[in-house]
Amino acid sequence: RKEVEQDPGPFNVPEGATVAFNCTYSNSASQSFFWYRQDCRKEPKLLMSVYSSGNEDGRFTAQLNRASQYISLLIRDSKLSDSATYLCVVNPDAGNMLTFGGGTRLMVKP
Amino acid sequence: SQTIHQWPATLVQPVGSPLSLECTVEGTSNPNLYWYRQAAGRGLQLLFYSVGIGQISSEVPQNLSASRPQDRQFILSSKKLLLSDSGFYLCAWSSPRGVGTQYFGPGTRLLVL
């Protein structure tokens, strides 16, 4: 079983749609969680951290479910510019290392 | 603010040739530094990480090596490139006092022919 699993997609959605991605992690002791965004042929960039109580940043909402060991990312009112690969990232032990999921590809169509 | 630089941006090298990729960080002290490789359409593979000058940990045995000659400089090298070394090489840094958030450089795209 992979340490961090994501549906690779692609998720094809029309502009204005709401789309949600889930990610599961295997280490129940994992300490911190993030979503990164990677555009084609570019470096990953931090989108948002994921807090235990859930957090929102504009059209983006992240949720953490420790009991079921999954993280979600909800994007409302999708824009063409949201098209990218979204990486689920876990810090398994509060140390220096991160574990990256394989990414979920989102394509927003006009 | 902190910035991270990588060069070159792209590189085409013949099989068997040497490699040297450089990464430098500005605006922070004693960062943790990382080298990743991303093959086409694949996830990120951690190659090396460093918590200080001269301290290198290798995650995957291969023909690559890393060095950290200065606090904010991280170098990825190879004596003889293989076809399988082609990929997108990313350097990242994190604060040793944070929760592990890593920030990536723009990457070097390497094609070995």
Short mmCIF file of C-alpha atoms in Angstrom, two decimals:
data_model
loop_
_atom_site.label_atom_id
_atom_site.label_comp_id
_atom_site.label_asym_id
_atom_site.label_seq_id
_atom_site.Cartn_x
_atom_site.Cartn_y
_atom_site.Cartn_z
CA ARG A 1 0.00 0.00 0.00
CA LYS A 2 1.33 3.42 -0.93
CA GLU A 3 1.93 5.83 1.93
CA VAL A 4 -0.11 8.57 0.26
CA GLU A 5 -2.69 7.64 -2.35
CA GLN A 6 -4.56 9.86 -4.78
CA ASP A 7 -6.82 9.23 -7.73
CA PRO A 8 -4.65 10.31 -10.69
CA GLY A 9 -7.67 11.54 -12.68
CA PRO A 10 -7.94 13.44 -14.89
CA PHE A 11 -10.98 15.20 -13.51
CA ASN A 12 -12.58 17.08 -16.39
CA VAL A 13 -15.00 19.74 -15.17
CA PRO A 14 -16.68 22.78 -16.73
CA GLU A 15 -15.92 26.29 -15.57
CA GLY A 16 -17.91 27.20 -12.50
CA ALA A 17 -18.20 23.63 -11.26
CA THR A 18 -17.31 22.43 -7.79
CA VAL A 19 -14.79 19.62 -7.65
CA ALA A 20 -13.38 17.64 -4.75
CA PHE A 21 -10.29 15.49 -4.43
CA ASN A 22 -9.56 12.99 -1.71
CA CYS A 23 -6.28 11.59 -0.54
CA THR A 24 -5.61 8.78 1.92
CA TYR A 25 -2.50 8.27 4.02
CA SER A 26 -1.28 5.12 5.73
CA ASN A 27 0.61 6.45 8.76
CA SER A 28 -1.87 7.23 11.51
CA ALA A 29 0.82 9.17 13.41
CA SER A 30 1.23 11.71 10.60
CA GLN A 31 1.58 15.21 11.92
CA SER A 32 1.01 17.77 9.20
CA PHE A 33 -0.64 17.87 5.84
CA PHE A 34 -0.50 20.04 2.75
CA TRP A 35 -1.88 20.48 -0.72
CA TYR A 36 0.55 21.55 -3.44
CA ARG A 37 -0.28 22.60 -6.97
CA GLN A 38 1.94 21.73 -9.92
CA ASP A 39 1.44 23.28 -13.34
CA CYS A 40 2.67 21.44 -16.40
CA ARG A 41 6.48 21.47 -16.59
CA LYS A 42 6.75 23.66 -13.49
CA GLU A 43 7.74 23.13 -9.88
CA PRO A 44 5.19 22.24 -7.18
CA LYS A 45 3.95 25.22 -5.20
CA LEU A 46 2.32 25.19 -1.80
CA LEU A 47 -1.41 25.73 -2.16
CA MET A 48 -2.42 25.42 1.46
CA SER A 49 -1.74 23.64 4.69
CA VAL A 50 -4.47 21.43 6.10
CA TYR A 51 -5.49 22.01 9.69
CA SER A 52 -7.37 19.64 11.96
CA SER A 53 -10.38 21.94 12.12
CA GLY A 54 -10.45 22.43 8.37
CA ASN A 55 -9.51 25.64 6.63
CA GLU A 56 -10.58 27.78 3.76
CA ASP A 57 -8.70 30.07 1.42
CA GLY A 58 -11.00 31.81 -1.01
CA ARG A 59 -12.52 29.17 -3.29
CA PHE A 60 -10.41 26.40 -1.76
CA THR A 61 -11.37 24.37 1.31
CA ALA A 62 -9.22 21.69 2.89
CA GLN A 63 -10.43 19.11 5.38
CA LEU A 64 -8.66 16.51 7.48
CA ASN A 65 -10.28 13.35 8.81
CA ARG A 66 -7.79 11.72 11.17
CA ALA A 67 -10.08 8.84 12.09
CA SER A 68 -10.39 7.74 8.47
CA GLN A 69 -6.95 9.00 7.52
CA TYR A 70 -7.95 11.09 4.57
CA ILE A 71 -7.56 14.66 3.41
CA SER A 72 -9.79 16.47 0.98
CA LEU A 73 -9.56 19.54 -1.20
CA LEU A 74 -12.70 21.27 -2.46
CA ILE A 75 -12.54 23.84 -5.24
CA ARG A 76 -15.62 25.96 -5.79
CA ASP A 77 -16.44 27.97 -8.91
CA SER A 78 -13.62 26.37 -10.91
CA LYS A 79 -11.60 28.63 -13.19
CA LEU A 80 -9.66 27.68 -16.29
CA SER A 81 -6.54 28.69 -14.38
CA ASP A 82 -7.23 25.98 -11.79
CA SER A 83 -6.18 23.37 -14.35
CA ALA A 84 -3.12 21.69 -12.82
CA THR A 85 -2.02 18.63 -10.89
CA TYR A 86 -2.81 18.72 -7.18
CA LEU A 87 -0.39 16.92 -4.88
CA CYS A 88 -1.40 15.63 -1.48
CA VAL A 89 1.54 15.83 0.91
CA VAL A 90 2.01 14.37 4.38
CA ASN A 91 4.65 14.90 7.05
CA PRO A 92 4.63 11.48 8.70
CA ASP A 93 6.63 12.20 11.84
CA ALA A 94 7.06 15.97 12.35
CA GLY A 95 10.56 15.57 10.97
CA ASN A 96 12.26 16.89 7.89
CA MET A 97 10.73 14.59 5.32
CA LEU A 98 7.54 14.86 3.33
CA THR A 99 5.71 12.10 1.55
CA PHE A 100 4.10 13.11 -1.73
CA GLY A 101 1.12 11.54 -3.39
CA GLY A 102 1.23 10.91 -7.11
CA GLY A 103 -1.09 13.84 -7.80
CA THR A 104 -4.57 14.34 -9.18
CA ARG A 105 -4.87 16.06 -12.50
CA LEU A 106 -7.63 18.63 -12.92
CA MET A 107 -8.71 20.01 -16.27
CA VAL A 108 -11.24 22.83 -16.26
CA LYS A 109 -12.96 23.29 -19.60
CA PRO A 110 -14.67 26.45 -20.93
CA SER B 1 11.94 36.89 1.63
CA GLN B 2 13.43 33.55 0.72
CA THR B 3 14.22 32.58 -2.86
CA ILE B 4 15.63 29.42 -4.35
CA HIS B 5 17.54 29.23 -7.61
CA GLN B 6 18.47 26.33 -9.83
CA TRP B 7 20.58 26.14 -12.94
CA PRO B 8 20.71 25.31 -15.64
CA ALA B 9 17.03 25.35 -16.53
CA THR B 10 17.43 22.73 -19.23
CA LEU B 11 20.23 20.40 -20.17
CA VAL B 12 20.80 17.83 -22.91
CA GLN B 13 23.68 15.49 -22.21
CA PRO B 14 25.04 12.34 -23.87
CA VAL B 15 25.09 9.02 -22.04
CA GLY B 16 28.29 8.63 -20.05
CA SER B 17 28.92 12.34 -19.62
CA PRO B 18 29.25 13.99 -16.18
CA LEU B 19 26.58 16.12 -14.55
CA SER B 20 26.55 19.02 -12.15
CA LEU B 21 23.33 20.77 -11.12
CA GLU B 22 23.40 23.63 -8.69
CA CYS B 23 20.86 24.95 -6.22
CA THR B 24 21.20 28.02 -4.01
CA VAL B 25 18.88 29.51 -1.43
CA GLU B 26 18.71 33.14 -0.33
CA GLY B 27 17.10 34.79 2.64
CA THR B 28 17.38 32.00 5.18
CA SER B 29 20.05 30.33 7.29
CA ASN B 30 20.76 26.67 7.89
CA PRO B 31 17.92 25.42 5.70
CA ASN B 32 17.18 21.76 5.15
CA LEU B 33 17.86 21.06 1.46
CA TYR B 34 16.46 18.37 -0.80
CA TRP B 35 16.96 16.97 -4.29
CA TYR B 36 14.02 15.29 -5.99
CA ARG B 37 13.58 13.76 -9.42
CA GLN B 38 10.31 13.60 -11.31
CA ALA B 39 10.20 11.33 -14.34
CA ALA B 40 7.73 12.28 -17.09
CA GLY B 41 4.17 11.81 -15.84
CA ARG B 42 5.34 10.42 -12.52
CA GLY B 43 5.48 11.46 -8.87
CA LEU B 44 8.32 13.03 -6.94
CA GLN B 45 11.19 10.78 -5.89
CA LEU B 46 13.42 12.02 -3.08
CA LEU B 47 17.08 11.53 -3.96
CA PHE B 48 19.06 13.33 -1.24
CA TYR B 49 18.53 15.60 1.69
CA SER B 50 20.84 17.63 3.87
CA VAL B 51 20.42 19.20 7.31
CA GLY B 52 23.77 21.02 7.27
CA ILE B 53 27.07 21.62 5.52
CA GLY B 54 28.68 18.34 4.54
CA GLN B 55 25.72 16.31 5.85
CA ILE B 56 24.08 14.31 3.07
CA SER B 57 21.56 11.49 3.33
CA SER B 58 20.80 9.36 0.31
CA GLU B 59 17.36 7.90 -0.19
CA VAL B 60 17.92 5.88 -3.32
CA PRO B 61 21.11 4.04 -4.35
CA GLN B 62 22.14 5.13 -7.82
CA ASN B 63 24.88 6.75 -9.81
CA LEU B 64 24.10 10.22 -8.50
CA SER B 65 25.74 12.02 -5.59
CA ALA B 66 25.11 15.25 -3.72
CA SER B 67 27.27 17.73 -1.88
CA ARG B 68 26.67 20.77 0.30
CA PRO B 69 29.84 22.83 0.28
CA GLN B 70 28.16 25.92 1.75
CA ASP B 71 25.16 26.50 3.99
CA ARG B 72 22.87 27.56 1.17
CA GLN B 73 24.35 25.65 -1.74
CA PHE B 74 23.38 22.14 -2.78
CA ILE B 75 24.92 20.34 -5.74
CA LEU B 76 23.78 17.21 -7.55
CA SER B 77 26.41 15.35 -9.54
CA SER B 78 27.06 12.29 -11.60
CA LYS B 79 30.28 10.95 -13.07
CA LYS B 80 28.52 9.07 -15.88
CA LEU B 81 24.94 9.71 -16.88
CA LEU B 82 22.54 6.92 -17.81
CA LEU B 83 19.50 7.17 -20.07
CA SER B 84 17.35 6.55 -17.01
CA ASP B 85 18.69 9.74 -15.39
CA SER B 86 16.49 11.82 -17.67
CA GLY B 87 13.86 13.75 -15.76
CA PHE B 88 12.91 16.93 -13.99
CA TYR B 89 15.26 17.65 -11.07
CA LEU B 90 13.87 19.77 -8.30
CA CYS B 91 15.68 21.32 -5.37
CA ALA B 92 13.69 22.30 -2.30
CA TRP B 93 14.33 23.90 1.07
CA SER B 94 12.56 23.86 4.40
CA SER B 95 13.09 25.56 7.71
CA PRO B 96 14.57 23.27 10.37
CA ARG B 97 12.18 24.87 12.86
CA GLY B 98 8.96 24.58 10.87
CA VAL B 99 6.39 21.88 10.31
CA GLY B 100 8.16 20.59 7.25
CA THR B 101 6.72 22.77 4.49
CA GLN B 102 9.06 22.58 1.54
CA TYR B 103 9.55 25.24 -1.12
CA PHE B 104 10.76 24.25 -4.55
CA GLY B 105 13.11 25.82 -7.04
CA PRO B 106 12.15 26.15 -10.70
CA GLY B 107 13.81 22.84 -11.58
CA THR B 108 16.24 21.56 -14.18
CA ARG B 109 14.92 19.52 -17.07
CA LEU B 110 17.57 16.94 -18.03
CA LEU B 111 17.48 14.85 -21.16
CA VAL B 112 20.11 12.16 -21.55
CA LEU B 113 20.54 10.91 -25.11
#
